[in-house]
Coordinates of N, CA and C and ligand atoms in Angstrom, one line a residue:
M1429 N 94.6 80.8 105.6 CA 93.2 80.9 105.7 C 92.7 81.8 106.8
G1430 N 93.6 82.2 107.8 CA 93.2 83.0 108.9 C 92.3 84.2 108.6
P1431 N 92.8 85.1 107.8 CA 92.1 86.3 107.6 C 90.7 86.1 106.9
I1432 N 90.6 85.0 106.1 CA 89.4 84.8 105.5 C 88.3 84.3 106.5
I1433 N 88.7 83.4 107.4 CA 87.8 82.9 108.4 C 87.2 84.1 109.2
V1434 N 88.2 85.0 109.6 CA 87.8 86.2 110.4 C 86.7 87.0 109.6
G1435 N 86.9 87.1 108.3 CA 86.0 87.9 107.5 C 84.8 87.2 106.9
V1436 N 84.6 86.0 107.2 CA 83.5 85.2 106.6 C 82.2 85.9 106.7
N1437 N 81.8 86.3 108.0 CA 80.5 86.9 108.2 C 80.3 88.1 107.4
T1438 N 81.3 89.0 107.4 CA 81.2 90.2 106.6 C 81.0 89.9 105.2
I1439 N 81.8 88.9 104.7 CA 81.7 88.5 103.3 C 80.4 87.9 103.0
Q1440 N 79.8 87.1 103.9 CA 78.5 86.5 103.6 C 77.5 87.7 103.6
E1441 N 77.6 88.7 104.5 CA 76.7 89.8 104.5 C 76.8 90.6 103.1
L1442 N 78.1 90.8 102.7 CA 78.3 91.6 101.5 C 77.7 90.9 100.3
K1443 N 77.8 89.5 100.3 CA 77.3 88.7 99.2 C 75.8 89.0 98.9
K1444 N 75.1 89.4 99.9 CA 73.6 89.7 99.8 C 73.4 90.9 98.9
S1445 N 74.4 91.7 98.6 CA 74.2 92.9 97.8 C 74.3 92.6 96.3
Y1446 N 74.6 91.3 96.0 CA 74.9 91.0 94.6 C 73.7 90.3 94.0
R1447 N 73.7 90.3 92.6 CA 72.6 89.7 91.9 C 73.1 89.1 90.6
T1448 N 72.3 88.2 90.0 CA 72.7 87.6 88.7 C 71.7 88.1 87.7
P1449 N 72.0 88.1 86.4 CA 71.1 88.5 85.4 C 69.8 87.7 85.4
E1450 N 68.7 88.3 85.2 CA 67.4 87.5 85.3 C 66.7 87.3 84.0
T1451 N 67.2 87.8 82.9 CA 66.5 87.5 81.6 C 66.4 86.0 81.4
P1452 N 65.2 85.5 81.1 CA 65.0 84.0 80.9 C 65.9 83.6 79.7
G1453 N 66.6 82.5 79.9 CA 67.4 81.9 78.9 C 68.7 82.7 78.5
S1454 N 69.0 83.7 79.3 CA 70.3 84.4 79.1 C 71.3 84.1 80.2
F1455 N 72.6 84.0 79.8 CA 73.6 83.6 80.8 C 74.8 84.5 80.7
F1456 N 75.4 84.6 81.9 CA 76.6 85.4 82.0 C 77.7 84.5 82.6
F1457 N 78.8 84.3 81.8 CA 79.9 83.5 82.2 C 81.2 84.3 82.3
S1458 N 82.1 83.9 83.2 CA 83.4 84.5 83.2 C 84.5 83.4 83.3
L1459 N 85.7 83.7 82.8 CA 86.8 82.7 82.9 C 87.9 83.4 83.7
E1460 N 88.5 82.7 84.6 CA 89.6 83.3 85.4 C 90.8 82.3 85.5
G1461 N 91.9 82.9 85.8 CA 93.1 82.1 86.1 C 94.3 83.0 86.0
I1462 N 95.5 82.5 86.5 CA 96.7 83.2 86.3 C 97.2 83.2 84.9
E1463 N 98.2 83.9 84.6 CA 98.8 83.9 83.2 C 99.1 82.5 82.8
G1464 N 98.7 82.2 81.5 CA 99.1 80.9 81.0 C 98.1 79.8 81.4
S1465 N 97.0 80.1 82.0 CA 96.1 79.1 82.5 C 95.2 78.5 81.3
G1466 N 95.2 79.1 80.2 CA 94.5 78.6 79.0 C 93.1 79.1 78.8
K1467 N 92.9 80.3 79.4 CA 91.5 80.9 79.2 C 91.1 81.1 77.8
T1468 N 92.0 81.6 77.0 CA 91.7 82.0 75.6 C 91.2 80.8 74.8
T1469 N 91.8 79.6 75.0 CA 91.4 78.4 74.3 C 90.0 78.0 74.8
Q1470 N 89.8 78.0 76.0 CA 88.5 77.6 76.6 C 87.4 78.5 76.3
I1471 N 87.7 79.8 76.1 CA 86.7 80.8 75.8 C 86.2 80.5 74.4
K1472 N 87.1 80.1 73.5 CA 86.7 79.8 72.1 C 85.8 78.6 72.1
A1473 N 86.2 77.5 72.9 CA 85.3 76.3 73.0 C 83.9 76.6 73.6
L1474 N 83.9 77.5 74.6 CA 82.7 77.9 75.2 C 81.8 78.7 74.2
E1475 N 82.4 79.6 73.4 CA 81.7 80.3 72.4 C 81.0 79.3 71.4
D1476 N 81.9 78.3 70.9 CA 81.4 77.4 70.0 C 80.2 76.6 70.5
Y1477 N 80.3 76.2 71.8 CA 79.2 75.5 72.4 C 77.9 76.2 72.4
V1478 N 78.0 77.5 73.0 CA 76.7 78.2 73.1 C 76.1 78.6 71.8
T1479 N 77.0 78.9 70.8 CA 76.4 79.3 69.5 C 75.8 78.1 68.8
S1480 N 76.4 76.9 69.1 CA 75.8 75.6 68.5 C 74.4 75.3 69.1
K1481 N 74.1 75.9 70.3 CA 72.8 75.8 70.9 C 71.8 76.9 70.5
G1482 N 72.3 77.7 69.5 CA 71.4 78.7 69.0 C 71.3 80.0 69.8
L1483 N 72.2 80.1 70.7 CA 72.2 81.3 71.6 C 73.1 82.4 70.9
R1484 N 72.8 83.7 71.1 CA 73.6 84.7 70.6 C 74.7 85.0 71.7
C1485 N 75.9 85.3 71.2 CA 77.0 85.3 72.2 C 77.9 86.5 72.0
L1486 N 78.3 87.1 73.1 CA 79.2 88.3 73.1 C 80.3 88.0 74.0
T1487 N 81.5 88.0 73.5 CA 82.7 87.8 74.3 C 83.5 89.1 74.5
L1488 N 83.9 89.3 75.7 CA 84.6 90.6 76.0 C 85.7 90.3 77.0
R1489 N 86.7 91.3 77.0 CA 87.8 91.1 78.0 C 87.9 92.3 78.9
E1490 N 88.5 92.0 80.0 CA 88.7 93.0 81.0 C 90.2 93.1 81.4
P1491 N 90.8 94.3 81.6 CA 90.1 95.5 81.4 C 90.0 95.8 79.9
G1492 N 89.0 96.6 79.6 CA 88.8 96.9 78.2 C 87.3 96.7 77.7
G1493 N 87.2 96.4 76.4 CA 85.9 96.0 75.9 C 85.0 97.2 75.5
T1494 N 85.3 98.4 75.9 CA 84.7 99.6 75.4 C 85.8 100.6 75.0
T1495 N 85.4 101.6 74.3 CA 86.4 102.6 73.8 C 87.2 103.2 75.1
F1496 N 86.4 103.6 76.0 CA 86.9 104.1 77.3 C 87.7 103.1 78.0
G1497 N 87.2 101.9 78.1 CA 87.9 100.8 78.8 C 89.2 100.4 78.2
E1498 N 89.3 100.5 76.9 CA 90.6 100.2 76.2 C 91.6 101.2 76.5
K1499 N 91.2 102.5 76.7 CA 92.1 103.6 77.1 C 92.6 103.3 78.5
L1500 N 91.7 102.8 79.4 CA 92.1 102.5 80.8 C 93.1 101.3 80.8
R1501 N 92.8 100.3 79.9 CA 93.7 99.2 79.8 C 95.1 99.6 79.5
E1502 N 95.2 100.5 78.5 CA 96.5 101.0 78.1 C 97.2 101.7 79.3
A1503 N 96.3 102.5 80.0 CA 96.9 103.3 81.1 C 97.4 102.4 82.3
I1504 N 96.7 101.3 82.5 CA 97.1 100.4 83.6 C 98.3 99.5 83.1
L1505 N 98.0 98.8 82.1 CA 99.0 97.7 81.7 C 100.3 98.4 81.1
G1506 N 100.2 99.6 80.6 CA 101.3 100.3 80.0 C 102.0 101.2 81.0
S1507 N 101.5 101.2 82.3 CA 102.1 102.1 83.2 C 103.5 101.8 83.6
E1508 N 104.4 102.8 83.5 CA 105.8 102.6 83.9 C 105.9 102.8 85.4
A1509 N 105.1 103.7 85.9 CA 105.1 104.0 87.4 C 104.4 102.9 88.1
P1510 N 104.9 102.4 89.3 CA 104.0 101.5 90.0 C 102.8 102.3 90.6
L1511 N 101.7 101.7 90.4 CA 100.4 102.4 90.8 C 100.1 102.0 92.2
H1512 N 99.5 102.9 93.0 CA 99.0 102.6 94.3 C 97.9 101.6 94.1
P1513 N 97.8 100.5 95.0 CA 96.8 99.5 94.8 C 95.4 100.0 94.7
L1514 N 95.1 101.1 95.4 CA 93.7 101.6 95.3 C 93.5 102.3 94.0
A1515 N 94.5 103.0 93.5 CA 94.4 103.6 92.2 C 94.2 102.6 91.1
E1516 N 95.0 101.5 91.2 CA 94.9 100.4 90.2 C 93.5 99.8 90.3
C1517 N 93.0 99.6 91.5 CA 91.7 98.9 91.7 C 90.6 99.8 91.1
H1518 N 90.7 101.1 91.4 CA 89.6 101.9 90.8 C 89.6 102.0 89.3
L1519 N 90.8 101.9 88.7 CA 90.8 101.9 87.3 C 90.2 100.7 86.7
F1520 N 90.4 99.5 87.3 CA 89.7 98.3 86.8 C 88.2 98.4 87.0
L1521 N 87.8 99.0 88.1 CA 86.4 99.1 88.4 C 85.7 100.1 87.4
A1522 N 86.5 101.2 87.1 CA 85.9 102.2 86.1 C 85.7 101.5 84.8
S1523 N 86.6 100.7 84.4 CA 86.5 99.9 83.1 C 85.3 99.0 83.2
R1524 N 85.2 98.3 84.3 CA 84.1 97.3 84.5 C 82.7 98.0 84.5
A1525 N 82.6 99.1 85.2 CA 81.3 99.8 85.3 C 80.8 100.2 83.9
Q1526 N 81.8 100.7 83.2 CA 81.5 101.2 81.8 C 81.1 100.0 80.9
L1527 N 81.8 98.9 81.0 CA 81.5 97.7 80.2 C 80.1 97.1 80.6
L1528 N 79.8 97.1 81.8 CA 78.5 96.6 82.2 C 77.4 97.5 81.7
N1529 N 77.6 98.8 81.8 CA 76.5 99.7 81.4 C 76.4 99.8 79.9
E1530 N 77.5 99.8 79.2 CA 77.5 100.0 77.8 C 77.2 98.7 77.0
K1531 N 77.8 97.6 77.5 CA 77.7 96.4 76.7 C 76.9 95.2 77.3
I1532 N 77.4 94.8 78.5 CA 76.9 93.6 79.1 C 75.4 93.6 79.4
L1533 N 75.0 94.6 80.2 CA 73.5 94.7 80.6 C 72.6 94.8 79.4
P1534 N 72.9 95.7 78.5 CA 72.0 95.8 77.3 C 71.9 94.5 76.5
F1535 N 73.0 93.8 76.3 CA 73.1 92.6 75.6 C 72.2 91.5 76.2
L1536 N 72.4 91.4 77.5 CA 71.7 90.3 78.3 C 70.2 90.5 78.4
L1537 N 69.7 91.7 78.0 CA 68.2 92.0 78.1 C 67.4 91.1 77.1
Q1538 N 68.0 90.7 76.0 CA 67.3 89.9 75.0 C 67.4 88.4 75.5
P1539 N 66.3 87.7 75.6 CA 66.3 86.3 76.0 C 67.2 85.5 75.0
G1540 N 67.9 84.5 75.6 CA 68.7 83.6 74.7 C 70.1 84.3 74.4
S1541 N 70.6 85.1 75.3 CA 71.9 85.8 75.1 C 72.9 85.3 76.1
V1542 N 74.1 85.2 75.6 CA 75.2 84.8 76.5 C 76.4 85.8 76.4
V1543 N 76.8 86.2 77.6 CA 78.0 87.1 77.6 C 79.1 86.2 78.3
I1544 N 80.3 86.2 77.6 CA 81.5 85.5 78.1 C 82.5 86.5 78.4
L1545 N 83.0 86.5 79.6 CA 84.0 87.5 80.0 C 85.3 86.9 80.3
D1546 N 86.4 87.4 79.7 CA 87.8 87.0 80.0 C 88.2 87.9 81.2
R1547 N 88.1 87.4 82.4 CA 88.4 88.1 83.6 C 87.2 89.0 84.0
Y1548 N 87.0 89.0 85.4 CA 85.9 89.8 85.9 C 86.3 90.0 87.4
I1549 N 85.2 90.1 88.3 CA 85.4 90.4 89.7 C 86.5 89.6 90.4
D1550 N 86.6 88.3 90.0 CA 87.5 87.4 90.8 C 89.0 87.8 90.5
S1551 N 89.2 88.4 89.3 CA 90.6 88.9 89.0 C 90.9 90.0 90.0
T1552 N 89.9 90.9 90.3 CA 90.1 92.0 91.2 C 90.3 91.5 92.6
L1553 N 89.5 90.4 93.0 CA 89.7 89.9 94.3 C 91.1 89.2 94.5
A1554 N 91.5 88.5 93.5 CA 92.8 87.8 93.6 C 94.0 88.8 93.4
Y1555 N 93.9 89.7 92.4 CA 95.1 90.6 92.1 C 95.1 91.7 93.1
Q1556 N 94.0 92.5 93.2 CA 94.1 93.7 94.1 C 93.7 93.3 95.5
G1557 N 92.8 92.4 95.7 CA 92.4 92.0 97.1 C 93.5 91.2 97.8
K1558 N 94.0 90.2 97.1 CA 95.0 89.3 97.8 C 96.4 89.8 97.5
A1559 N 96.8 89.8 96.2 CA 98.2 90.0 95.9 C 98.6 91.5 96.2
R1560 N 97.7 92.4 96.0 CA 98.0 93.8 96.3 C 97.5 94.2 97.7
R1561 N 97.0 93.2 98.4 CA 96.7 93.3 99.9 C 95.6 94.3 100.2
L1562 N 94.7 94.6 99.3 CA 93.6 95.5 99.7 C 92.5 94.7 100.6
G1563 N 92.5 93.4 100.5 CA 91.5 92.6 101.2 C 90.3 92.3 100.4
Y1564 N 89.7 91.2 100.6 CA 88.5 90.8 99.9 C 87.3 91.6 100.2
S1565 N 87.2 92.0 101.5 CA 86.0 92.8 101.9 C 86.0 94.2 101.2
T1566 N 87.2 94.7 101.1 CA 87.3 96.1 100.4 C 86.8 95.9 99.0
I1567 N 87.2 94.9 98.3 CA 86.8 94.7 96.9 C 85.3 94.5 96.8
L1568 N 84.8 93.6 97.7 CA 83.4 93.3 97.6 C 82.6 94.5 98.0
E1569 N 83.0 95.2 98.9 CA 82.4 96.5 99.3 C 82.2 97.4 98.1
L1570 N 83.3 97.6 97.4 CA 83.3 98.5 96.2 C 82.4 98.0 95.1
H1571 N 82.1 96.7 95.1 CA 81.2 96.2 94.1 C 79.7 96.1 94.5
R1572 N 79.4 96.7 95.6 CA 78.0 96.6 96.1 C 77.0 97.4 95.3
H1573 N 77.5 98.4 94.5 CA 76.6 99.3 93.9 C 76.4 99.0 92.4
D1574 N 75.1 99.2 92.0 CA 74.7 99.0 90.6 C 75.6 99.8 89.7
P1575 N 76.1 99.4 88.6 CA 76.0 98.1 88.0 C 77.0 97.0 88.4
L1576 N 77.9 97.4 89.3 CA 79.0 96.5 89.6 C 78.6 95.3 90.4
N1577 N 77.4 95.3 90.9 CA 76.9 94.2 91.8 C 76.4 93.0 91.0
L1578 N 76.7 93.0 89.7 CA 76.2 91.9 88.9 C 77.2 90.7 88.9
L1579 N 76.8 89.6 89.3 CA 77.7 88.4 89.3 C 77.4 87.5 88.1
P1580 N 78.4 86.8 87.6 CA 78.1 85.8 86.6 C 77.3 84.6 87.1
H1581 N 76.6 83.9 86.3 CA 75.9 82.6 86.7 C 77.0 81.6 87.0
R1582 N 78.0 81.6 86.2 CA 79.1 80.6 86.4 C 80.4 81.2 86.1
T1583 N 81.4 80.9 86.9 CA 82.8 81.3 86.6 C 83.7 80.0 86.5
Y1584 N 84.4 79.9 85.4 CA 85.3 78.8 85.3 C 86.7 79.2 85.7
F1585 N 87.2 78.7 86.8 CA 88.6 79.1 87.2 C 89.5 77.9 86.8
L1586 N 90.4 78.3 85.9 CA 91.4 77.3 85.4 C 92.6 77.3 86.3
D1587 N 92.8 76.3 87.1 CA 93.8 76.3 88.2 C 95.0 75.6 87.7
I1588 N 96.1 76.4 87.5 CA 97.4 75.8 87.2 C 98.4 76.2 88.3
D1589 N 99.5 75.4 88.4 CA 100.5 75.8 89.4 C 101.5 76.8 88.8
L1590 N 102.3 77.4 89.7 CA 103.2 78.5 89.2 C 104.2 78.0 88.2
E1591 N 104.7 76.8 88.3 CA 105.7 76.3 87.4 C 105.1 76.2 86.0
T1592 N 103.9 75.7 85.9 CA 103.2 75.6 84.6 C 103.0 77.0 84.0
S1593 N 102.6 77.9 84.8 CA 102.4 79.3 84.4 C 103.7 79.9 83.8
M1594 N 104.8 79.8 84.6 CA 106.1 80.3 84.1 C 106.5 79.7 82.8
Q1595 N 106.4 78.3 82.8 CA 106.8 77.6 81.6 C 106.0 78.1 80.4
R1596 N 104.7 78.2 80.5 CA 103.9 78.6 79.4 C 104.2 80.1 79.0
Q1597 N 104.5 80.9 79.9 CA 104.9 82.3 79.6 C 106.2 82.4 78.8
L1598 N 107.2 81.5 79.3 CA 108.5 81.4 78.6 C 108.3 81.0 77.1
T1599 N 107.4 80.0 76.9 CA 107.2 79.5 75.6 C 106.6 80.6 74.7
R1600 N 105.7 81.4 75.3 CA 105.1 82.5 74.5 C 106.1 83.6 74.1
G1601 N 107.0 83.9 75.1 CA 108.0 84.8 74.8 C 107.6 86.2 74.6
N1602 N 106.4 86.6 75.0 CA 105.9 88.0 74.8 C 106.6 89.0 75.7
K1603 N 106.6 90.2 75.4 CA 107.2 91.3 76.2 C 106.3 91.3 77.5
K1604 N 107.0 91.4 78.7 CA 106.2 91.4 79.9 C 105.5 92.8 80.1
D1605 N 104.2 92.7 80.5 CA 103.5 93.9 80.8 C 103.6 94.2 82.3
Y1606 N 102.8 95.2 82.8 CA 102.8 95.7 84.1 C 102.8 94.6 85.2
F1607 N 101.9 93.6 85.1 CA 101.8 92.6 86.1 C 102.8 91.5 85.9
E1608 N 103.1 91.2 84.7 CA 104.0 90.1 84.4 C 105.4 90.3 84.9
S1609 N 105.7 91.6 85.2 CA 107.1 91.8 85.7 C 107.2 91.7 87.2
Q1610 N 106.1 91.3 87.9 CA 106.1 91.2 89.4 C 107.0 90.0 89.8
K1611 N 107.3 90.1 91.1 CA 108.2 89.1 91.7 C 107.4 87.8 92.0
Q1612 N 108.1 86.7 92.3 CA 107.6 85.4 92.6 C 106.5 85.4 93.7
E1613 N 106.8 86.2 94.7 CA 105.9 86.3 95.9 C 104.5 86.8 95.5
F1614 N 104.5 87.7 94.6 CA 103.2 88.3 94.1 C 102.4 87.1 93.4
Y1615 N 103.1 86.3 92.6 CA 102.4 85.2 91.9 C 101.9 84.2 92.9
Q1616 N 102.7 83.9 93.9 CA 102.2 82.9 94.9 C 100.9 83.4 95.6
N1617 N 101.0 84.7 96.0 CA 99.8 85.3 96.6 C 98.6 85.3 95.7
L1618 N 98.9 85.6 94.5 CA 97.8 85.6 93.5 C 97.1 84.2 93.4
L1619 N 97.9 83.2 93.3 CA 97.4 81.9 93.1 C 96.6 81.5 94.4
D1620 N 97.2 81.8 95.6 CA 96.5 81.5 96.8 C 95.2 82.2 96.8
G1621 N 95.2 83.5 96.4 CA 94.0 84.3 96.3 C 92.9 83.7 95.5
Y1622 N 93.3 83.3 94.3 CA 92.3 82.6 93.4 C 91.7 81.4 94.1
R1623 N 92.5 80.6 94.7 CA 92.0 79.4 95.3 C 91.1 79.7 96.5
E1624 N 91.4 80.8 97.3 CA 90.6 81.2 98.4 C 89.3 81.7 97.9
V1625 N 89.3 82.5 96.8 CA 88.1 83.1 96.3 C 87.2 82.0 95.8
A1626 N 87.7 81.0 95.2 CA 86.9 79.9 94.7 C 86.1 79.2 95.9
E1627 N 86.8 79.3 97.1 CA 86.1 78.7 98.3 C 85.1 79.7 98.8
L1628 N 85.3 81.0 98.6 CA 84.3 81.9 99.1 C 83.0 81.9 98.3
F1629 N 83.1 81.5 97.0 CA 81.9 81.5 96.1 C 81.7 80.1 95.5
P1630 N 81.6 79.1 96.4 CA 81.5 77.7 95.8 C 80.3 77.5 94.9
E1631 N 79.3 78.2 95.1 CA 78.0 78.0 94.3 C 78.2 78.6 92.9
R1632 N 79.1 79.5 92.7 CA 79.3 80.2 91.4 C 80.6 79.7 90.7
I1633 N 81.7 79.5 91.4 CA 83.0 79.3 90.8 C 83.3 77.8 90.7
L1634 N 83.5 77.3 89.5 CA 83.9 75.9 89.3 C 85.4 75.9 89.0
K1635 N 86.1 75.3 89.9 CA 87.6 75.2 89.8 C 87.9 73.9 89.0
I1636 N 88.7 74.2 87.9 CA 89.1 73.1 87.0 C 90.6 73.0 87.0
D1637 N 91.1 71.8 87.1 CA 92.5 71.6 87.0 C 93.0 72.0 85.5
G1638 N 93.7 73.1 85.4 CA 94.1 73.6 84.1 C 95.3 72.9 83.5
S1639 N 95.9 72.0 84.3 CA 97.1 71.3 83.7 C 96.7 70.1 82.9
G1640 N 95.4 69.7 82.8 CA 95.0 68.6 82.0 C 95.1 69.0 80.5
T1641 N 94.7 68.0 79.7 CA 94.7 68.3 78.2 C 93.6 69.3 77.9
V1642 N 93.7 70.0 76.8 CA 92.7 71.0 76.4 C 91.3 70.3 76.3
A1643 N 91.4 69.1 75.7 CA 90.1 68.4 75.5 C 89.4 68.0 76.8
S1644 N 90.2 67.6 77.8 CA 89.6 67.2 79.1 C 89.0 68.4 79.8
I1645 N 89.7 69.6 79.7 CA 89.1 70.8 80.3 C 87.8 71.2 79.6
T1646 N 87.9 71.2 78.3 CA 86.6 71.5 77.5 C 85.5 70.6 77.9
E1647 N 85.8 69.3 78.0 CA 84.8 68.3 78.4 C 84.2 68.7 79.8
K1648 N 85.0 69.1 80.7 CA 84.4 69.4 82.0 C 83.5 70.6 81.9
I1649 N 83.9 71.6 81.1 CA 83.1 72.8 81.0 C 81.8 72.5 80.2
H1650 N 81.9 71.6 79.2 CA 80.7 71.2 78.5 C 79.7 70.5 79.4
H1651 N 80.3 69.6 80.2 CA 79.4 68.9 81.1 C 78.6 69.8 82.0
D1652 N 79.3 70.8 82.5 CA 78.7 71.8 83.4 C 77.6 72.6 82.7
L1653 N 78.0 73.0 81.4 CA 77.1 73.8 80.6 C 75.8 73.1 80.3
K1654 N 75.9 71.8 80.0 CA 74.7 71.0 79.7 C 73.7 71.1 80.8
R1655 N 74.2 71.0 82.0 CA 73.3 71.1 83.2 C 72.7 72.5 83.3
L1656 N 73.6 73.5 83.2 CA 73.2 74.9 83.4 C 72.2 75.4 82.4
L1657 N 72.4 75.0 81.1 CA 71.5 75.5 80.1 C 70.2 74.7 79.9
S1658 N 70.2 73.5 80.6 CA 68.9 72.7 80.4 C 67.8 73.3 81.2
Ligands
TYD2458 P1 95.8 90.6 80.0 O1 96.9 90.7 79.0 O2 94.4 90.6 79.5 O3 96.0 89.2 80.8 P2 95.7 87.7 80.4 O4 96.0 87.5 79.0 O5 96.5 86.9 81.4 O6 94.2 87.6 80.7 O7 96.0 91.6 81.1 C1 95.2 91.9 82.1 C2 96.0 92.0 83.4 O8 95.3 92.8 84.4 C3 96.3 90.6 84.0 O9 97.6 90.6 84.5 C4 95.3 90.6 85.2 C5 95.1 92.0 85.6 N1 93.8 92.4 86.2 C6 93.8 92.8 87.5 O10 94.9 93.0 88.2 N2 92.6 93.2 88.1 C7 91.5 93.1 87.4 O11 90.4 93.4 88.0 C8 91.5 92.6 86.1 C9 90.2 92.5 85.3 C10 92.7 92.3 85.5

């Protein structure tokens, strides 16, 4: 926790540069977690919930979600050369800026709209900020400018331990991509990063134990949504 405490004032200052969407009745949500945390399943449940309330819903993933962003996704995740952390970081941010400008911001302009994002700024804080060692304040600094300074109303962080993550990845048996080939230490830092980031943004990030049953996690998200949407 040392480096975070040292940086808290800077981080509190940086947080002032951020905003949340202001269209009445429109909401912006993101889901976060390490590989195998169950984001995909919960995103589906979240979509079902908001559409059952009569809201229009757009679900997107990062990196990607636009034609240009999908090219960047391929460039990053398909990269055979190890990328410099700053190069990596800027590629994710390029994809994000394009996604915000082309899809997220226009969609949220209409009242009663919901955007659900599979990964967003907290992935950059945990992966590039912590695991790649760029530091949280560097990442927050880079997001100060419009349109990158848009924060979700709520982020659901599905917290699982490393053993569960490894076990679930083995069961899936997919070919490992760029990040999935990293060493154990990277994953430990990543998980520590996510947990620290949840503490940096307690008003926005809801940490949920992702090792529970699918139904119990969905129930926690629904409970929170009921309050937020009312
Ligand atoms: P993806 O296959 O979408 O991962 P998952 O299915 O686990 O969501 O690949 C996205 C990868 O990119 C994932 O390993 C996390 C990483 N990533 C970053 O490192 N920084 C970022 O800012 C984002 C958005 C993703």
